[in-house]
CSV table of C-alpha atoms in Angstrom, one decimal:
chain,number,residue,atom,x,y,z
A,1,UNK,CA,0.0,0.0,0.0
A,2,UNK,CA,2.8,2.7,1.0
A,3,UNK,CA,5.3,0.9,-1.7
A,4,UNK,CA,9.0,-0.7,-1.4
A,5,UNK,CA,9.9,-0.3,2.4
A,6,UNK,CA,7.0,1.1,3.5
A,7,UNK,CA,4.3,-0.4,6.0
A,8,UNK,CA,0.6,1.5,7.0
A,9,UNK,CA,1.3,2.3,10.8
A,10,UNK,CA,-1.0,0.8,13.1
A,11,UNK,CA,-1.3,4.2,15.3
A,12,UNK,CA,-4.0,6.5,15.4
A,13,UNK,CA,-4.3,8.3,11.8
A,14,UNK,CA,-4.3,11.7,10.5
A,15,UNK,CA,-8.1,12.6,9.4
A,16,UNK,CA,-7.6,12.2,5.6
A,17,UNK,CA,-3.5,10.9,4.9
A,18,UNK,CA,-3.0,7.6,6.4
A,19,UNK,CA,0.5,7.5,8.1
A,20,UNK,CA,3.3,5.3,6.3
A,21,UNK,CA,6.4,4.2,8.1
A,22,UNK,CA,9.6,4.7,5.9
A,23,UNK,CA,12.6,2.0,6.7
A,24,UNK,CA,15.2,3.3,4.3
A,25,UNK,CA,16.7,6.6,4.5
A,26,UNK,CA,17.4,6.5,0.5
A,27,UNK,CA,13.3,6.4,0.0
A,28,UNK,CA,12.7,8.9,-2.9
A,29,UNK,CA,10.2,10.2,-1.2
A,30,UNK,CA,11.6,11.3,1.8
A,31,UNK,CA,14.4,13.2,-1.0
A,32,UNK,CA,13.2,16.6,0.0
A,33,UNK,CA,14.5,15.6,3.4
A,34,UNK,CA,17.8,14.5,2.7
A,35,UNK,CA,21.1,16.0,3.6
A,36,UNK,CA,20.0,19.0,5.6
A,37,UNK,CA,22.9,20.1,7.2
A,38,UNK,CA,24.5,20.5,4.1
A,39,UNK,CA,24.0,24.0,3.3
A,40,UNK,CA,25.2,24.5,-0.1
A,41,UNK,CA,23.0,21.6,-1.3
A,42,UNK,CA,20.0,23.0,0.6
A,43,UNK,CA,20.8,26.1,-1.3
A,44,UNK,CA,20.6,24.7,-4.3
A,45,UNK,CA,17.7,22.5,-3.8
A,46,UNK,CA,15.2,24.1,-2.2
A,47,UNK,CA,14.4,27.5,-3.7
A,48,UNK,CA,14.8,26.5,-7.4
A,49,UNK,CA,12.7,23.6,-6.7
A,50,UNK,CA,10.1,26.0,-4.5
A,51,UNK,CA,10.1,24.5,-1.1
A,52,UNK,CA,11.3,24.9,2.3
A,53,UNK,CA,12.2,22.5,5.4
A,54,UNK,CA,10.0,23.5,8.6
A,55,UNK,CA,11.7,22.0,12.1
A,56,UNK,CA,9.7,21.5,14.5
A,57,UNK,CA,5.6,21.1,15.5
A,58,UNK,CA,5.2,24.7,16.7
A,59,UNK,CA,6.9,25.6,13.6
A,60,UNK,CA,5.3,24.0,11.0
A,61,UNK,CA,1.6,24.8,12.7
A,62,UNK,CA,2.6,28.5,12.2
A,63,UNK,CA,3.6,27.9,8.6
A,64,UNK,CA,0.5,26.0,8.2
A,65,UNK,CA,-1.7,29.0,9.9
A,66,UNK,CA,0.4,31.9,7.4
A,67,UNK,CA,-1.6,29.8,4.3
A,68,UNK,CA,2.2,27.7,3.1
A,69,UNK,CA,1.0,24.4,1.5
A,70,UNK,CA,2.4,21.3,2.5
A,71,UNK,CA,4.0,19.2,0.3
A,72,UNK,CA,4.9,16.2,3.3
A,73,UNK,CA,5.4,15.8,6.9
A,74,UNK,CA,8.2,13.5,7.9
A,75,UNK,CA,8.0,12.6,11.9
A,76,UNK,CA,9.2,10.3,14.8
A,77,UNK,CA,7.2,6.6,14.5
A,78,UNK,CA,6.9,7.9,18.4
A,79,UNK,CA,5.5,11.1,17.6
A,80,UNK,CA,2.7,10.6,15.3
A,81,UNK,CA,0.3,11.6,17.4
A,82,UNK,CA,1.3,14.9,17.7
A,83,UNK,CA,-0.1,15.4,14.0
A,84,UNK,CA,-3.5,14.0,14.6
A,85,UNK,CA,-5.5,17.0,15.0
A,86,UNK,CA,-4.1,18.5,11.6
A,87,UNK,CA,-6.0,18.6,8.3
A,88,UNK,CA,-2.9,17.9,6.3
A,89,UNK,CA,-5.1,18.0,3.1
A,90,UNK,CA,-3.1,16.1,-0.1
A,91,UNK,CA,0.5,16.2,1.7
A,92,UNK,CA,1.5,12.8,2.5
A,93,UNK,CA,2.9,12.1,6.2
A,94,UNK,CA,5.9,9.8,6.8
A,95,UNK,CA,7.0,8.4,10.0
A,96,UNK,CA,10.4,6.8,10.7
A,97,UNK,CA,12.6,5.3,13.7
A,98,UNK,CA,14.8,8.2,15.1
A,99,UNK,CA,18.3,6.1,13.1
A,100,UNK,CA,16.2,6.3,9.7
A,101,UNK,CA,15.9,10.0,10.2
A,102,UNK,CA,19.0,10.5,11.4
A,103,UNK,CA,20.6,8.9,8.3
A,104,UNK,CA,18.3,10.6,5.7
A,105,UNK,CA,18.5,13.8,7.1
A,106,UNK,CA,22.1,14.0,8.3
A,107,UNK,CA,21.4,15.0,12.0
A,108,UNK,CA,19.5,13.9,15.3
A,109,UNK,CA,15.8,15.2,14.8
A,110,UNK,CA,15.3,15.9,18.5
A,111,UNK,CA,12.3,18.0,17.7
A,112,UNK,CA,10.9,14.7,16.0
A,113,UNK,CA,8.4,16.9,13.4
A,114,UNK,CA,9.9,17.8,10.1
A,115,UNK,CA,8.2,19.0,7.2
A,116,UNK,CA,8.1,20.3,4.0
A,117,UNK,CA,6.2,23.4,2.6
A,118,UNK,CA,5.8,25.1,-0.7
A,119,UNK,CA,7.3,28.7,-0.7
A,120,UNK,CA,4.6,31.4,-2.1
A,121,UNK,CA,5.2,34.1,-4.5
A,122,UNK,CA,7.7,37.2,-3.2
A,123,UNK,CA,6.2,40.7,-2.8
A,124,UNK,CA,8.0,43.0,-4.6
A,125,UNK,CA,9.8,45.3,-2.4
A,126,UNK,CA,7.3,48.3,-3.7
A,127,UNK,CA,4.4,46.5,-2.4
A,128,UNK,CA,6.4,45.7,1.0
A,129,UNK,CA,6.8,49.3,1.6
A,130,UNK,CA,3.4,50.8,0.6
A,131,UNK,CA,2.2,49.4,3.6
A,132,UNK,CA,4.8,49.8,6.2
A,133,UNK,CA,5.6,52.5,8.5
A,134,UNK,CA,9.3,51.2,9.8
A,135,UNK,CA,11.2,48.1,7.6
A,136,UNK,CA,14.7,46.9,8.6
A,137,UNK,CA,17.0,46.3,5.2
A,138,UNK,CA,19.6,43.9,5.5
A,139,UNK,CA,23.1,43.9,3.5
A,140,UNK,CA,24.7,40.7,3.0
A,141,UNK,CA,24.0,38.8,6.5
A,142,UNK,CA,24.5,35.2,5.2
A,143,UNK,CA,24.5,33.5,8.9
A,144,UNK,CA,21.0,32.1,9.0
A,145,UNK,CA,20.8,32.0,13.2
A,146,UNK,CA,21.6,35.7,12.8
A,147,UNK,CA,18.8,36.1,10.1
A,148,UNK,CA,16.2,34.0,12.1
A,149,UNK,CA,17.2,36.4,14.8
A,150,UNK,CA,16.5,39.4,13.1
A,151,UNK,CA,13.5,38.3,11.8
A,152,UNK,CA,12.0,37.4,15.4
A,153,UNK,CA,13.1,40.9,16.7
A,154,UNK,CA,11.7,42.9,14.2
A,155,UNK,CA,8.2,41.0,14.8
A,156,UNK,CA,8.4,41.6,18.7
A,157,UNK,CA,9.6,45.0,18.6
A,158,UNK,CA,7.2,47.0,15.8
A,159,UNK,CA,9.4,46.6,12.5
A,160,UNK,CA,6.8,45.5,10.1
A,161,UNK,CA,8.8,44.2,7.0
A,162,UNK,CA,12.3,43.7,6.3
A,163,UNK,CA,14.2,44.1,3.1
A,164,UNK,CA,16.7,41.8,1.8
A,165,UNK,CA,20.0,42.4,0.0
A,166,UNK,CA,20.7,40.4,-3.0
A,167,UNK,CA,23.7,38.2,-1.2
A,168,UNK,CA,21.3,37.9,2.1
A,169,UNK,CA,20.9,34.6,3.3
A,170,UNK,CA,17.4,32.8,2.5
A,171,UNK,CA,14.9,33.5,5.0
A,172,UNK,CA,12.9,30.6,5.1
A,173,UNK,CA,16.2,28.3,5.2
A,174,UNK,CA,15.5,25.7,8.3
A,175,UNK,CA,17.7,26.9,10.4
A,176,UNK,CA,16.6,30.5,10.1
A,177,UNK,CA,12.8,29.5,10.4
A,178,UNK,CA,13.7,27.3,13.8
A,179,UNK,CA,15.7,30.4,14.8
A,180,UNK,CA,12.9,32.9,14.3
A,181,UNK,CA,10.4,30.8,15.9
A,182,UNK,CA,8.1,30.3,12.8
A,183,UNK,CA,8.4,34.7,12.7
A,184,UNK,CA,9.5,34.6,9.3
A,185,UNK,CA,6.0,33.5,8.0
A,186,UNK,CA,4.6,36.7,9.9
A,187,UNK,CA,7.0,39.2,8.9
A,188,UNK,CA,6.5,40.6,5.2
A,189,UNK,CA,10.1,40.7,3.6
A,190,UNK,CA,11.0,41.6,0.1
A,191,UNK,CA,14.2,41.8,-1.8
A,192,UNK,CA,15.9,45.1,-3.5
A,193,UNK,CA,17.5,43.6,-6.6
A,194,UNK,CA,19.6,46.4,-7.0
A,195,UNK,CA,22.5,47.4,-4.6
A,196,UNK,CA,22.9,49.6,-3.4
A,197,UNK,CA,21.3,51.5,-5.5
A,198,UNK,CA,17.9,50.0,-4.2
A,199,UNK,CA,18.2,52.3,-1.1
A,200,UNK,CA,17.0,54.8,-3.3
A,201,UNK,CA,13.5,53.0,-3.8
A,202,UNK,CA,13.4,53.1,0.3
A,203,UNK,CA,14.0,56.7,0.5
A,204,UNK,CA,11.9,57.9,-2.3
A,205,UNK,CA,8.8,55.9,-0.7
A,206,UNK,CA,9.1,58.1,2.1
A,207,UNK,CA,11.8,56.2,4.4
A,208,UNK,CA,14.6,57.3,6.3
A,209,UNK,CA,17.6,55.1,5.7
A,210,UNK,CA,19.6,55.0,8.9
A,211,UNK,CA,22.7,52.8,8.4
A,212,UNK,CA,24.0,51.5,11.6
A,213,UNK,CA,27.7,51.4,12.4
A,214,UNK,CA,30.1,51.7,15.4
A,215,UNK,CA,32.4,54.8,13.7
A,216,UNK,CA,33.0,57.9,16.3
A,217,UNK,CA,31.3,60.6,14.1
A,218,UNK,CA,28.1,58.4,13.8
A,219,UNK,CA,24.7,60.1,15.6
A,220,UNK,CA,23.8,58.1,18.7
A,221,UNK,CA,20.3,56.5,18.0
A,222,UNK,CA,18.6,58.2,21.1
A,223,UNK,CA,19.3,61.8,19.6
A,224,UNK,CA,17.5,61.0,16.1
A,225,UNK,CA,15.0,63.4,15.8
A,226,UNK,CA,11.5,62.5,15.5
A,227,UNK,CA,11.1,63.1,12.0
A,228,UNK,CA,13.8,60.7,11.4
A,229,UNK,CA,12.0,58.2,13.8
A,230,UNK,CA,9.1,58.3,12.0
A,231,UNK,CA,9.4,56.5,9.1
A,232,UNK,CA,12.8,54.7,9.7
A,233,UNK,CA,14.3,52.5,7.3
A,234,UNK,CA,17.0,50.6,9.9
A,235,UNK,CA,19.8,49.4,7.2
A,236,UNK,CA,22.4,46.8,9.1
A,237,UNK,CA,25.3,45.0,7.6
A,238,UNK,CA,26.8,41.4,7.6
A,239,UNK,CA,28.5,40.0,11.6
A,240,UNK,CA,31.9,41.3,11.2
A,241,UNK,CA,32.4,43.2,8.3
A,242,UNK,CA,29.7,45.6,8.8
A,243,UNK,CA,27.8,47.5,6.2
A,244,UNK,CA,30.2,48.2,3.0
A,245,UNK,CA,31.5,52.0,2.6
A,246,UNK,CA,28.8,52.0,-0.7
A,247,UNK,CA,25.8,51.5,1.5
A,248,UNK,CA,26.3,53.7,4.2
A,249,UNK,CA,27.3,56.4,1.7
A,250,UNK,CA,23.7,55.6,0.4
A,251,UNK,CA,21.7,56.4,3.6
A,252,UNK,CA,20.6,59.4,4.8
A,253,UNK,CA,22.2,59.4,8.9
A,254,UNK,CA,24.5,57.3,9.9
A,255,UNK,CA,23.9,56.4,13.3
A,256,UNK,CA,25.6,54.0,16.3
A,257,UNK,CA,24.4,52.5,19.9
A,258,UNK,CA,26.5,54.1,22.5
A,259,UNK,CA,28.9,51.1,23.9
A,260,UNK,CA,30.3,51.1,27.4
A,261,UNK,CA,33.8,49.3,28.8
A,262,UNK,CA,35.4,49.6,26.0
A,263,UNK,CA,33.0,46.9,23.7
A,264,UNK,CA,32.9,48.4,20.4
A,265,UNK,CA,29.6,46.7,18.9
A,266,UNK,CA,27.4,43.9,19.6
A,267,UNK,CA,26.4,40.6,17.5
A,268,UNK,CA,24.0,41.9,14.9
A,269,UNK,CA,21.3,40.6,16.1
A,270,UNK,CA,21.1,41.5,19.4
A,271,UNK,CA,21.8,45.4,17.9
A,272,UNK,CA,19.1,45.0,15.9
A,273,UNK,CA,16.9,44.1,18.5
A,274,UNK,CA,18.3,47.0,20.6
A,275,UNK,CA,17.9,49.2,17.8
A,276,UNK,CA,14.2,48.4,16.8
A,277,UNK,CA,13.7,49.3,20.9
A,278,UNK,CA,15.0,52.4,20.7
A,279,UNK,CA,13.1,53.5,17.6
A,280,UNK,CA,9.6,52.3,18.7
A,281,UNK,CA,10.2,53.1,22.3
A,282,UNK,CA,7.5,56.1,22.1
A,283,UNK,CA,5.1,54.0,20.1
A,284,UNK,CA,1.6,54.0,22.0
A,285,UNK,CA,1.6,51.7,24.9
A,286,UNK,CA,1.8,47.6,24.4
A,287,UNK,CA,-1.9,46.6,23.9
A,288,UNK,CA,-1.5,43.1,24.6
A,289,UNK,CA,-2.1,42.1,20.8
């Protein structure tokens, strides 16, 4: 019924997909699982092909709830259950022992749920900023916890879309969705094609660009003024290098957070996170929702 190496699991079943157990990590079906620490073949896998890995059950219910199809849930034999309650429509669920997993997938799956999703259509970076009133645009940050982080702090802290340069990392790589907390399916992002002269696009729809950056001469973020808080357009570079000369010559204020014995930045995104603070911090009081 399920095929070579496949048996009909005698657990309780998902309303419409019956659960099949997969015994060999080499199953073709299971392919879009394979290898997933491998980042260079993920990269080259997933987006042309129009998927994405999701790790974990909170996870995948928010990508589930943000309207991303499913394309197949892969799962613990021991953690079946967990899916039960899901209308998993046409996508197929698989459930192996934690070795089969482990083999296929090139790691220990301690969270137990994996799945895979079909990515939607892009906004273009126009229609992004036609509805926000303070974006975060990102220069060549390739290190996916940092991204996921980034993208979790702008949802908690008021930043309502962020903008991608064209060597950014991909958002809705696994580790950067685990990272994020599922936040990336929230959080609107586009990407400017052109760089930097994309930044202009930002300023001319009504943005401030305010490039971040730990130089002397640089405004301290708690002196902007409130016509440069208003519309903000937070642009932060890449752990390390920074943003490139070329960007920060394309923003409008080039500003820094004040640093104390002697530390001369923080990780990017935990100044990110202070930085989004900062700008929102006389945004009407925290509703609750």
């Amino acid at each position: 019924m399920g095929g070579p190496g496949s048996t009909l699991l005698r657990v309780r079943q998902n309303r419409r997909v019956p659960v099949h157990q997969i015994t060999d990590p080499d199953d073709d079906r299971i392919a879009d699982y394979r290898a997933l620490t491998d980042v260079e073949l993920r990269t080259r896998w997933e987006p042309p092909h129009g998927l994405f890995i999701a790790e974990g059950e909170l996870v995948l219910r928010r990508a589930l709830r943000a309207g991303y199809p499913a394309r197949s849930y892969l799962v613990d034999a021991k953690r079946v259950d967990q899916l039960v309650d899901l209308d998993t429509g046409d996508a197929p669920v698989y459930a192996a022992t934690q070795d089969v997993l482990q083999r296929a997938t090139g790691f220990h799956v301690h969270r137990g749920v994996l799945a895979s999703f079909h990515r939607r259509p892009l906004p273009t970076a126009a229609e992004v900023l036609a509805t926000a009133r303070r974006v975060v645009v990102l220069e060549d940050v390739n290190n996916h916890t940092n991204l996921g982080a980034i993208f979790r702090g702008a949802a908690a802290l008021g930043v309502d879309a962020v903008l991608l340069s064209p060597t950014c990392a991909d958002p809705l790589y696994r580790r950067s969705v685990r990272v994020s907390m599922g936040e990336v399916f929230a959080m609107p992002y586009a990407k400017l094609d052109r760089w930097p002269a994309g930044l202009d696009q930002v300023r001319e729809a009504g943005f401030t660009v305010l490039a971040m950056t730990p130089a002397s001469d640089a405004v301290p973020m708690q002196r902007l003024t409130p016509a440069q808080r208003e519309r903000a357009a937070l642009l932060l570079g890449a752990e390390g290098p920074g943003l490139t000369a070329a960007a920060q010559a394309a923003s409008d204020v080039r500003v820094v957070l004040p640093m104390r014995r002697g530390v001369d930045s923080l990780n990017v995104a935990a100044a990110a996170a202070v930085a989004f603070w900062e700008l929102g911090r006389d945004d009407a009081p925290f509703d609750g929702g």
